[in-house]
Amino acid sequence: MKRIFFRNKFLPYLLIAPQMVVTIIFFLWPAGEAVLQSFQREDAFGLHTTWVGLANYRALFQDPAYIYSLQVTVVFTIGVTALALISALLLALAVDRTTKAGSTYTTLLVWPYAVAPAVVGVLWWFLFNPTIGLMPYLLSLVGYHWDHALKGDDAMILVIISAAWPQVSYNFLFFVAGLKSIPASMREAAAIDGAGPVKRFFTITLPLLSPTTFFLVVVNFVYAMFATFPVIDATTQGGPADATNILVYKVYQDGFVGLNLGSSAAQSVVLLAIVIVLTVIQFRFIERRIEY
Amino acid sequence: MVENRPILNILAHLVLILGVLVVAFPIYIAFIASTHGPTDFLSGLIPLTPGHDTWHTYMTMLTTGMQTSGMPPLSLQMMNSLIMALTIAIGKISISIISAYAIVYFRFPFRNLAFWLIFITLMLPVEVRILPTYKVVADLGMLDTYAGLTIPLIASATATFLFRQVFLTIPDELMEAARIDGAGPMKFFWDILLPMSRNNIAALFVILFIYGWNQYLWPLLITTDASHYTIVMGIKRMADVADSQPQWNYIMATAILAMLPPVLVVIFMQKLFVKGLIETEK
């Protein structure tokens, strides 16, 4: 907020109106409708709606399919976050060591971020295709029969790799920026005191990187839980037997394919609650990062 | 680098080279697949060296498309993607910069309420409120239109916050000087604020262009008519041929064309891209 400001009665409303109109029509109204619908039940023809209170939510959390989807989401989210963060950190540490070629490597490593998740899904789906793909062929040489259309674990590995691949670039850029902001004098002092590279990493680099890491964990959680819809849709479509049916995909399936409005709305509201919690955590953390 | 350890240096280069290879590998395989004729896939394994059908495959896809699955030519789909990406990027920047201007430089009733309403949009990704939003767009008769494709994605809390941040760092003296010289609010905005935020606008544009081009779920729901297909969603419709082997060479050519524009933007505007990425997350 500024100390001084323009005095004008109508102009500020005019300036803020477009944003407000779009927000209200396409964000608040639908979200409100989802909340209302989650307390209602519609009959098969969509003629009558009755208020059912928390029945939709109760049904949801007693539904084994939903509980299973929750578990799948947890495994998937942790898998994507761990894979994307650890590989990005390794690459960032390596770039931090190279003196001359660093920027060339960076260019070669960041562009997957620009590839659409749906296209990423198609690429990995092709590589792992059981009839023609290269990876199943290589795996068969070591005696493993890959088939993500039948084996749930194979499908989970496929979606985790596909979803983590573009996210590595993103995490990499933030880790490189984080490493640059650690004063060289600290690491030099530790080296003079006799700490080797491994000890320096665990006692100095990693603790000083923790704000970046924490921020990235939250961002990766949000990415894995909400932005990976295209990856799932292009690779496994939630299958086989719901083994990769994460919450976001289930909302779409139950709502658009199954047309179960009440349940889909209740699922939307649960997801909304998760997003809000994650956003609040992220914002509280940013307050702290400034004083760090 | 703290001290010279040749083994660690070699290790670092090895890790990086491995990383670059893992990143490039799927794209390489996709490109190779797109250069082969359809019969080359019958042997049961993806070819690893380039074929001779490149020109034919890409020209067919760009000019006629895949008629068997009702796909329009890719040139049309890429045009739709471009329209969508540009409209979303320019739209988001325009409405965000003026609302940030209103919030920072004016006092008016409901100012805080407006700020919080914008803040809430940050928490509602499309994927979460998909069904009710679809219903609103359908009720407004915006299915199969460019307006339906773009306007619901145009509100942006992130961009508004970014511009608010930028405006707050601009010294008050500038505005005082402008006022003393007799400039009104709109003149101040056009002649001083806009030129001063040029860099931020460019960085944000790069990020939003990629965001718009890569949209998948929204165009998938909104477009039923082939003339409004975008390339990123079209690729999925191509891969979904029931019960028959997909036409790999055409699908991979589409994948390459779908990723080319945003990847080129990142490579050639890397500085702006990194700036945009890191700033929008602050």
XYZ file of C-alpha atoms in Angstrom:
574
model
C 0.000 0.000 0.000
C 1.259 3.454 -0.888
C 1.469 6.444 1.425
C -0.019 8.628 -1.256
C -2.625 7.667 -3.774
C -4.896 8.914 -6.498
C -8.324 10.200 -5.565
C -10.853 8.975 -8.022
C -14.302 7.582 -7.361
C -14.967 5.367 -10.366
C -11.641 4.592 -11.974
C -10.434 1.938 -9.476
C -13.674 -0.015 -9.846
C -13.345 0.140 -13.598
C -9.771 -1.133 -13.408
C -10.549 -4.017 -11.133
C -13.845 -4.990 -12.793
C -12.536 -7.430 -15.473
C -10.623 -9.500 -12.935
C -13.613 -9.492 -10.565
C -16.117 -10.521 -13.257
C -13.998 -13.476 -14.407
C -13.249 -14.509 -10.832
C -16.870 -14.430 -9.745
C -18.346 -16.126 -12.825
C -15.734 -18.823 -13.376
C -14.266 -19.363 -9.901
C -16.559 -18.397 -7.063
C -19.880 -19.367 -8.605
C -18.732 -22.886 -9.663
C -16.938 -23.437 -6.366
C -20.056 -22.362 -4.472
C -22.142 -24.671 -6.616
C -19.793 -27.573 -5.840
C -20.167 -26.922 -2.124
C -23.987 -26.800 -2.431
C -24.141 -29.930 -4.580
C -22.020 -31.827 -2.111
C -24.911 -31.559 0.368
C -27.541 -32.595 -2.172
C -28.615 -35.677 -4.037
C -30.097 -35.641 -7.527
C -32.425 -38.359 -8.753
C -31.589 -40.403 -11.839
C -33.290 -37.995 -14.246
C -31.985 -34.820 -12.689
C -35.548 -33.662 -11.894
C -35.420 -33.488 -8.133
C -32.704 -32.533 -5.753
C -32.992 -33.269 -2.076
C -30.865 -32.061 0.794
C -28.984 -34.934 2.318
C -26.660 -33.162 4.725
C -23.330 -34.893 5.108
C -24.508 -38.139 3.500
C -22.327 -37.664 0.416
C -19.233 -37.193 2.563
C -20.094 -40.137 4.787
C -20.620 -42.341 1.724
C -17.336 -41.094 0.308
C -15.218 -42.010 3.302
C -16.933 -45.379 3.656
C -16.356 -46.172 -0.002
C -13.395 -48.600 -0.299
C -12.724 -47.284 -3.830
C -12.244 -43.741 -2.465
C -10.005 -44.886 0.382
C -7.985 -46.865 -2.140
C -7.719 -43.777 -4.379
C -6.466 -41.807 -1.358
C -3.742 -44.395 -0.747
C -2.788 -44.425 -4.420
C -2.549 -40.619 -4.334
C -0.248 -40.702 -1.297
C 2.103 -43.253 -2.916
C 2.075 -41.369 -6.215
C 2.630 -37.934 -4.640
C 5.507 -39.088 -2.447
C 7.038 -41.031 -5.346
C 6.929 -38.083 -7.753
C 8.174 -35.598 -5.155
C 11.063 -37.815 -3.995
C 12.187 -38.742 -7.503
C 11.941 -35.189 -8.864
C 13.623 -33.565 -5.834
C 16.513 -36.001 -5.416
C 17.476 -36.085 -9.091
C 17.164 -32.293 -9.321
C 19.362 -31.824 -6.232
C 22.035 -34.159 -7.632
C 22.071 -32.266 -10.932
C 22.135 -28.888 -9.187
C 25.080 -29.945 -6.987
C 26.915 -31.142 -10.092
C 26.278 -27.866 -11.948
C 27.408 -25.964 -8.868
C 30.787 -27.756 -9.082
C 31.409 -27.132 -12.771
C 32.919 -23.755 -13.434
C 32.742 -23.243 -17.182
C 30.132 -25.553 -18.705
C 27.427 -24.829 -16.109
C 25.218 -22.641 -18.292
C 25.349 -25.060 -21.229
C 24.229 -27.898 -19.002
C 21.495 -25.703 -17.538
C 20.097 -24.959 -21.003
C 20.104 -28.664 -21.837
C 18.335 -29.528 -18.596
C 15.580 -26.920 -18.263
C 13.560 -27.309 -21.438
C 11.472 -30.374 -20.407
C 9.538 -27.938 -18.221
C 8.054 -26.538 -21.442
C 6.786 -29.887 -22.718
C 3.061 -30.296 -22.042
C 2.305 -32.972 -19.403
C -0.017 -34.668 -21.909
C 2.827 -34.908 -24.448
C 5.198 -36.187 -21.741
C 2.658 -38.902 -20.982
C 2.440 -39.908 -24.640
C 6.258 -40.068 -24.928
C 6.711 -42.374 -21.946
C 3.656 -44.416 -22.908
C 5.388 -45.039 -26.252
C 8.740 -45.941 -24.614
C 7.063 -48.388 -22.241
C 4.502 -49.767 -24.701
C 4.381 -53.539 -24.026
C 4.273 -54.586 -27.694
C 6.687 -52.177 -29.328
C 8.400 -50.118 -26.610
C 12.120 -50.041 -26.020
C 12.031 -50.316 -22.217
C 9.975 -53.561 -22.041
C 12.415 -55.021 -24.582
C 15.439 -54.051 -22.459
C 13.740 -55.308 -19.301
C 12.922 -58.631 -20.970
C 16.663 -59.080 -21.553
C 17.173 -59.163 -17.787
C 14.179 -61.448 -17.368
C 11.478 -58.969 -16.308
C 8.144 -59.049 -18.068
C 6.849 -55.465 -18.171
C 3.142 -54.907 -18.670
C 1.611 -51.746 -17.224
C -1.745 -52.644 -18.744
C -2.015 -55.622 -16.378
C 0.378 -55.043 -13.478
C -0.548 -52.280 -11.053
C 3.024 -51.752 -9.822
C 4.354 -51.344 -13.343
C 1.625 -48.796 -14.053
C 2.515 -46.854 -10.882
C 6.214 -46.777 -11.830
C 5.297 -45.556 -15.313
C 3.130 -42.661 -14.083
C 5.670 -41.656 -11.416
C 8.526 -41.490 -13.956
C 6.378 -39.612 -16.488
C 5.103 -37.114 -13.946
C 8.518 -36.512 -12.339
C 10.405 -36.020 -15.623
C 9.293 -32.438 -16.459
C 9.258 -31.438 -12.791
C 13.003 -32.185 -12.424
C 13.783 -29.102 -14.553
C 11.703 -26.887 -12.334
C 13.245 -28.136 -9.087
C 16.705 -27.965 -10.642
C 16.394 -24.221 -11.351
C 15.324 -23.490 -7.783
C 18.089 -25.633 -6.288
C 20.708 -23.914 -8.468
C 19.431 -20.522 -7.278
C 19.426 -21.796 -3.684
C 23.000 -23.098 -3.921
C 24.208 -19.794 -5.385
C 22.840 -17.923 -2.391
C 24.933 -19.948 0.098
C 28.003 -17.820 0.870
C 31.179 -19.500 -0.457
C 33.016 -18.335 2.686
C 31.019 -20.786 4.828
C 31.988 -23.783 2.777
C 35.573 -22.557 2.514
C 35.802 -22.152 6.272
C 34.504 -25.691 6.752
C 37.000 -27.011 4.219
C 39.870 -25.296 6.046
C 38.648 -26.882 9.279
C 39.033 -30.232 7.544
C 35.470 -31.152 6.592
C 35.311 -33.269 3.419
C 32.733 -32.780 0.639
C 30.262 -35.297 2.099
C 30.430 -33.829 5.586
C 30.128 -30.293 4.185
C 27.039 -31.307 2.222
C 25.223 -32.696 5.258
C 26.315 -30.086 7.818
C 26.289 -26.908 5.735
C 24.751 -27.155 2.267
C 21.678 -29.222 3.106
C 20.639 -27.221 6.213
C 21.112 -23.930 4.365
C 19.097 -25.261 1.448
C 16.216 -26.289 3.697
C 14.032 -23.229 2.937
C 14.282 -23.992 -0.797
C 13.699 -27.691 -0.187
C 10.660 -27.100 1.985
C 9.161 -24.721 -0.539
C 9.771 -27.226 -3.345
C 8.198 -30.079 -1.365
C 4.965 -28.096 -1.101
C 5.038 -27.076 -4.771
C 5.740 -30.666 -5.850
C 2.911 -31.979 -3.674
C 0.508 -29.555 -5.339
C 1.876 -30.457 -8.774
C 1.629 -34.228 -8.206
C -1.850 -34.059 -6.717
C -3.483 -31.633 -9.124
C -1.484 -30.945 -12.283
C -0.770 -34.541 -13.285
C -4.209 -35.246 -14.703
C -2.927 -35.166 -18.335
C -0.079 -37.572 -17.512
C -2.479 -40.138 -16.056
C -4.956 -39.657 -18.880
C -2.298 -40.167 -21.552
C -0.641 -43.210 -19.961
C -2.832 -45.460 -17.822
C -6.236 -43.728 -17.479
C -6.247 -44.691 -13.829
C -5.888 -48.388 -14.530
C -5.279 -51.253 -14.302
C -8.040 -51.861 -11.749
C -7.705 -48.297 -10.330
C -4.028 -48.864 -9.440
C -3.162 -45.333 -10.649
C -6.542 -43.681 -10.098
C -5.453 -40.590 -8.146
C -8.036 -38.269 -6.557
C -8.033 -35.657 -9.319
C -8.597 -38.329 -11.938
C -11.381 -39.903 -9.903
C -13.274 -36.593 -9.632
C -13.266 -36.364 -13.404
C -14.261 -39.995 -13.899
C -17.076 -39.989 -11.364
C -18.371 -36.619 -12.532
C -17.997 -36.712 -16.310
C -18.013 -40.398 -17.077
C -20.074 -41.735 -14.158
C -22.274 -38.613 -13.809
C -22.465 -39.036 -10.042
C -22.865 -35.339 -9.238
C -23.225 -35.441 -5.473
C -20.210 -37.659 -4.933
C -18.099 -35.760 -7.472
C -18.990 -32.457 -5.781
C -18.062 -33.852 -2.363
C -14.747 -35.041 -3.814
C -14.163 -31.559 -5.267
C -14.723 -30.005 -1.857
C -12.272 -32.448 -0.226
C -9.683 -31.509 -2.870
C -10.405 -27.820 -2.298
C -9.694 -28.299 1.387
C -6.366 -29.979 0.565
C -5.346 -27.161 -1.802
C -6.250 -24.526 0.765
C -4.187 -26.228 3.480
C -1.175 -26.554 1.148
C -1.480 -22.923 0.006
C -1.659 -21.652 3.571
C 1.444 -23.698 4.492
C 3.260 -22.278 1.482
C 2.375 -18.688 2.348
C 3.282 -19.012 5.997
C 6.596 -20.419 4.937
C 7.299 -17.559 2.534
C 6.892 -15.118 5.425
C 9.702 -16.982 7.140
C 11.862 -17.195 4.056
C 12.139 -13.413 3.845
C 13.761 -13.109 7.250
C 16.000 -16.084 6.612
C 33.969 -24.523 -5.973
C 35.773 -24.828 -2.694
C 38.722 -27.064 -3.479
C 40.016 -28.944 -6.467
C 39.125 -32.624 -6.395
C 39.486 -34.143 -9.854
C 37.439 -37.241 -9.015
C 34.493 -35.130 -7.843
C 34.744 -32.968 -10.956
C 34.594 -36.002 -13.191
C 31.683 -37.346 -11.162
C 29.851 -34.033 -11.564
C 30.254 -34.142 -15.340
C 29.113 -37.762 -15.417
C 25.961 -36.944 -13.441
C 25.210 -34.018 -15.739
C 25.794 -35.956 -18.932
C 23.577 -38.742 -17.632
C 20.912 -36.160 -16.756
C 21.071 -34.564 -20.202
C 20.753 -38.003 -21.812
C 17.751 -39.021 -19.699
C 16.123 -35.708 -20.563
C 16.814 -36.008 -24.285
C 16.176 -39.741 -24.685
C 12.335 -39.797 -24.947
C 12.422 -36.911 -27.420
C 15.065 -38.627 -29.532
C 13.034 -41.837 -29.696
C 9.884 -39.874 -30.567
C 11.645 -37.971 -33.328
C 13.140 -41.165 -34.784
C 9.710 -42.808 -34.750
C 8.272 -39.852 -36.651
C 10.800 -40.275 -39.466
C 9.758 -43.835 -40.312
C 6.992 -45.224 -42.493
C 4.157 -47.206 -40.871
C 5.569 -50.600 -41.912
C 8.812 -50.071 -39.955
C 6.942 -50.678 -36.700
C 5.821 -54.188 -37.550
C 9.155 -55.746 -36.584
C 8.147 -55.437 -32.916
C 10.794 -52.954 -31.755
C 11.120 -49.194 -32.095
C 13.742 -48.260 -34.700
C 16.752 -46.414 -33.224
C 18.128 -44.771 -36.365
C 16.382 -42.215 -38.610
C 14.137 -43.422 -41.427
C 13.282 -41.875 -44.794
C 9.658 -40.876 -44.394
C 10.186 -37.627 -42.473
C 9.039 -35.153 -45.102
C 6.021 -37.223 -46.078
C 4.837 -37.797 -42.496
C 5.111 -34.178 -41.409
C 3.574 -32.797 -44.604
C 0.627 -35.208 -44.353
C -0.022 -34.279 -40.741
C 0.297 -30.544 -41.324
C -1.868 -30.351 -44.431
C -4.492 -33.102 -44.284
C -4.324 -34.560 -40.771
C -5.470 -38.036 -39.877
C -8.838 -38.490 -41.525
C -9.420 -41.987 -40.125
C -9.852 -40.608 -36.625
C -11.524 -37.381 -37.710
C -8.504 -35.209 -36.971
C -8.209 -31.855 -38.702
C -4.806 -30.857 -40.158
C -2.180 -30.079 -37.540
C -1.627 -26.604 -38.987
C -5.186 -25.749 -37.911
C -4.709 -27.295 -34.470
C -1.444 -25.427 -33.977
C -3.190 -22.216 -34.986
C -5.861 -22.904 -32.351
C -3.165 -23.575 -29.767
C -1.408 -20.341 -30.696
C -4.634 -18.333 -30.417
C -5.347 -19.932 -27.065
C -1.821 -19.391 -25.692
C -1.628 -15.769 -26.843
C -5.126 -14.858 -25.640
C -4.493 -16.401 -22.219
C -1.060 -14.787 -21.845
C -2.104 -11.314 -22.999
C -5.464 -11.512 -21.212
C -3.978 -12.567 -17.892
C -1.292 -9.886 -18.040
C -3.751 -7.124 -19.003
C -6.424 -7.766 -16.393
C -3.842 -8.476 -13.694
C -1.763 -5.359 -14.255
C -4.778 -3.032 -14.131
C -6.233 -4.681 -11.042
C -2.836 -4.531 -9.299
C -2.695 -0.844 -10.248
C -6.119 -0.268 -8.699
C -5.161 -2.101 -5.508
C -1.812 -0.363 -5.001
C -2.505 3.202 -6.144
C -6.081 3.810 -5.061
C -8.070 3.689 -1.835
C -11.653 2.639 -2.246
C -14.290 0.777 -0.266
C -14.133 -3.018 -0.732
C -10.463 -2.748 -1.690
C -9.510 -5.456 0.801
C -12.451 -7.628 -0.164
C -11.394 -7.470 -3.828
C -7.860 -8.394 -2.862
C -9.045 -11.461 -0.949
C -11.389 -12.559 -3.719
C -8.458 -12.543 -6.133
C -6.343 -14.379 -3.578
C -8.903 -17.187 -3.399
C -8.610 -17.921 -7.126
C -5.053 -18.993 -6.371
C -6.474 -21.913 -4.466
C -8.864 -23.240 -7.089
C -7.122 -25.103 -9.904
C -9.340 -26.034 -12.873
C -8.953 -29.729 -12.138
C -10.652 -29.327 -8.777
C -13.783 -27.463 -9.807
C -14.047 -29.021 -13.225
C -17.679 -30.120 -13.351
C -19.381 -26.965 -12.028
C -17.141 -24.723 -14.169
C -18.022 -26.765 -17.237
C -21.700 -26.302 -16.410
C -21.331 -22.525 -16.134
C -19.561 -22.347 -19.487
C -22.195 -24.583 -21.088
C -25.017 -22.443 -19.639
C -23.400 -19.339 -21.091
C -23.298 -21.015 -24.535
C -19.520 -20.825 -24.695
C -18.771 -24.445 -25.658
C -16.764 -24.756 -28.890
C -15.764 -21.099 -28.933
C -12.431 -19.382 -28.432
C -14.012 -17.370 -25.633
C -14.933 -20.573 -23.796
C -11.422 -21.905 -24.301
C -9.672 -18.870 -22.882
C -11.758 -16.560 -20.657
C -12.341 -19.048 -17.799
C -8.552 -19.455 -17.486
C -7.770 -15.752 -17.608
C -8.156 -14.679 -13.972
C -4.767 -14.796 -12.262
C -3.914 -14.253 -8.646
C -0.231 -15.002 -9.271
C 0.146 -12.316 -11.916
C -1.770 -9.789 -9.811
C 0.533 -10.445 -6.847
C 3.613 -10.157 -9.025
C 2.576 -6.738 -10.371
C 1.533 -5.603 -6.901
C 5.032 -6.502 -5.706
C 6.621 -4.610 -8.608
C 4.497 -1.500 -8.046
C 5.274 -1.460 -4.330
C 8.999 -1.190 -5.077
C 8.508 1.817 -7.366
C 9.345 4.948 -5.313
C 6.449 7.203 -4.299
C 8.414 10.241 -5.460
C 7.755 9.264 -9.064
C 4.037 9.517 -8.539
C 4.357 12.797 -6.641
C 6.438 14.226 -9.465
C 3.927 13.026 -12.030
C 1.082 14.594 -10.079
C 2.886 17.912 -9.718
C 3.464 17.888 -13.463
C -0.278 17.461 -13.896
C -0.423 13.824 -15.036
C -3.672 12.034 -14.319
C -3.854 8.413 -13.123
C -4.112 6.898 -16.614
C -1.282 8.989 -17.998
C 0.902 7.949 -15.045
C 0.028 4.314 -15.740
C 0.803 4.446 -19.473
C 3.861 6.680 -19.421
C 5.587 5.584 -16.215
C 4.339 2.329 -14.686
C 3.982 0.330 -17.892
C 7.474 1.122 -19.251
C 8.977 0.434 -15.823
C 7.417 -3.029 -15.606
C 8.408 -4.000 -19.160
C 10.873 -6.655 -18.005
C 8.418 -8.295 -15.641
C 5.735 -8.313 -18.321
C 8.077 -10.073 -20.749
C 9.138 -12.681 -18.186
C 5.548 -13.350 -17.205
C 4.544 -13.597 -20.848
C 7.013 -16.448 -21.423
C 5.628 -18.444 -18.487
C 1.994 -17.798 -19.400
C 2.508 -18.643 -23.064
C 3.804 -22.077 -22.036
C 0.937 -22.457 -19.572
C -1.653 -21.607 -22.229
C -0.140 -23.729 -24.983
C 0.080 -26.778 -22.705
C -3.533 -26.714 -21.481
C -5.067 -30.152 -21.818
C -8.121 -30.934 -19.687
C -9.959 -27.689 -20.379
C -9.860 -27.848 -24.212
C -10.662 -31.560 -23.979
C -13.954 -30.734 -22.254
C -14.858 -27.515 -24.048
C -14.271 -28.558 -27.652
C -16.417 -31.221 -29.278
C -16.075 -29.743 -32.740
C -12.836 -30.612 -34.563
C -12.369 -27.045 -35.821
C -11.495 -25.893 -32.276
C -9.138 -28.751 -31.337
C -5.782 -27.706 -29.933
C -2.731 -29.806 -30.721
C -1.981 -30.863 -27.130
C -5.452 -32.317 -26.622
C -5.686 -33.572 -30.210
C -2.739 -35.900 -29.715
C -4.719 -37.854 -27.125
C -7.686 -38.312 -29.440
C -5.288 -39.719 -32.039
C -3.731 -42.202 -29.640
C -7.149 -43.475 -28.601
C -7.927 -45.596 -31.653
C -10.021 -48.468 -30.388
C -8.497 -51.938 -30.613
C -6.087 -51.273 -33.451
C -2.363 -50.502 -33.239
C -1.850 -46.738 -33.015
C -0.175 -45.111 -36.007
C 3.054 -44.386 -34.172
C 4.788 -42.327 -36.840
C 1.884 -39.860 -37.052
C 1.375 -39.681 -33.293
C 5.058 -39.004 -32.654
C 5.205 -36.366 -35.388
C 2.286 -34.667 -33.622
C 4.085 -34.934 -30.280
C 7.194 -33.281 -31.746
C 5.154 -30.450 -33.296
C 3.148 -29.999 -30.080
C 6.261 -29.510 -27.943
C 8.282 -27.457 -30.426
C 6.875 -23.919 -29.893
C 7.078 -23.817 -26.059
C 10.475 -25.570 -26.035
C 11.869 -23.034 -28.524
C 10.501 -20.225 -26.368
C 12.330 -21.625 -23.316
C 15.603 -22.177 -25.155
C 15.732 -18.776 -26.843
C 14.362 -16.771 -23.923
C 16.023 -18.720 -21.139
C 16.883 -15.628 -19.065
C 13.322 -14.304 -19.150
C 11.966 -17.804 -18.523
C 14.072 -18.334 -15.388
C 13.237 -14.836 -14.145
C 9.530 -15.407 -14.723
C 9.534 -18.816 -13.097
C 11.353 -17.754 -9.959
C 9.455 -14.471 -9.560
C 5.956 -15.861 -9.965
C 6.610 -18.269 -7.119
C 7.679 -15.587 -4.650
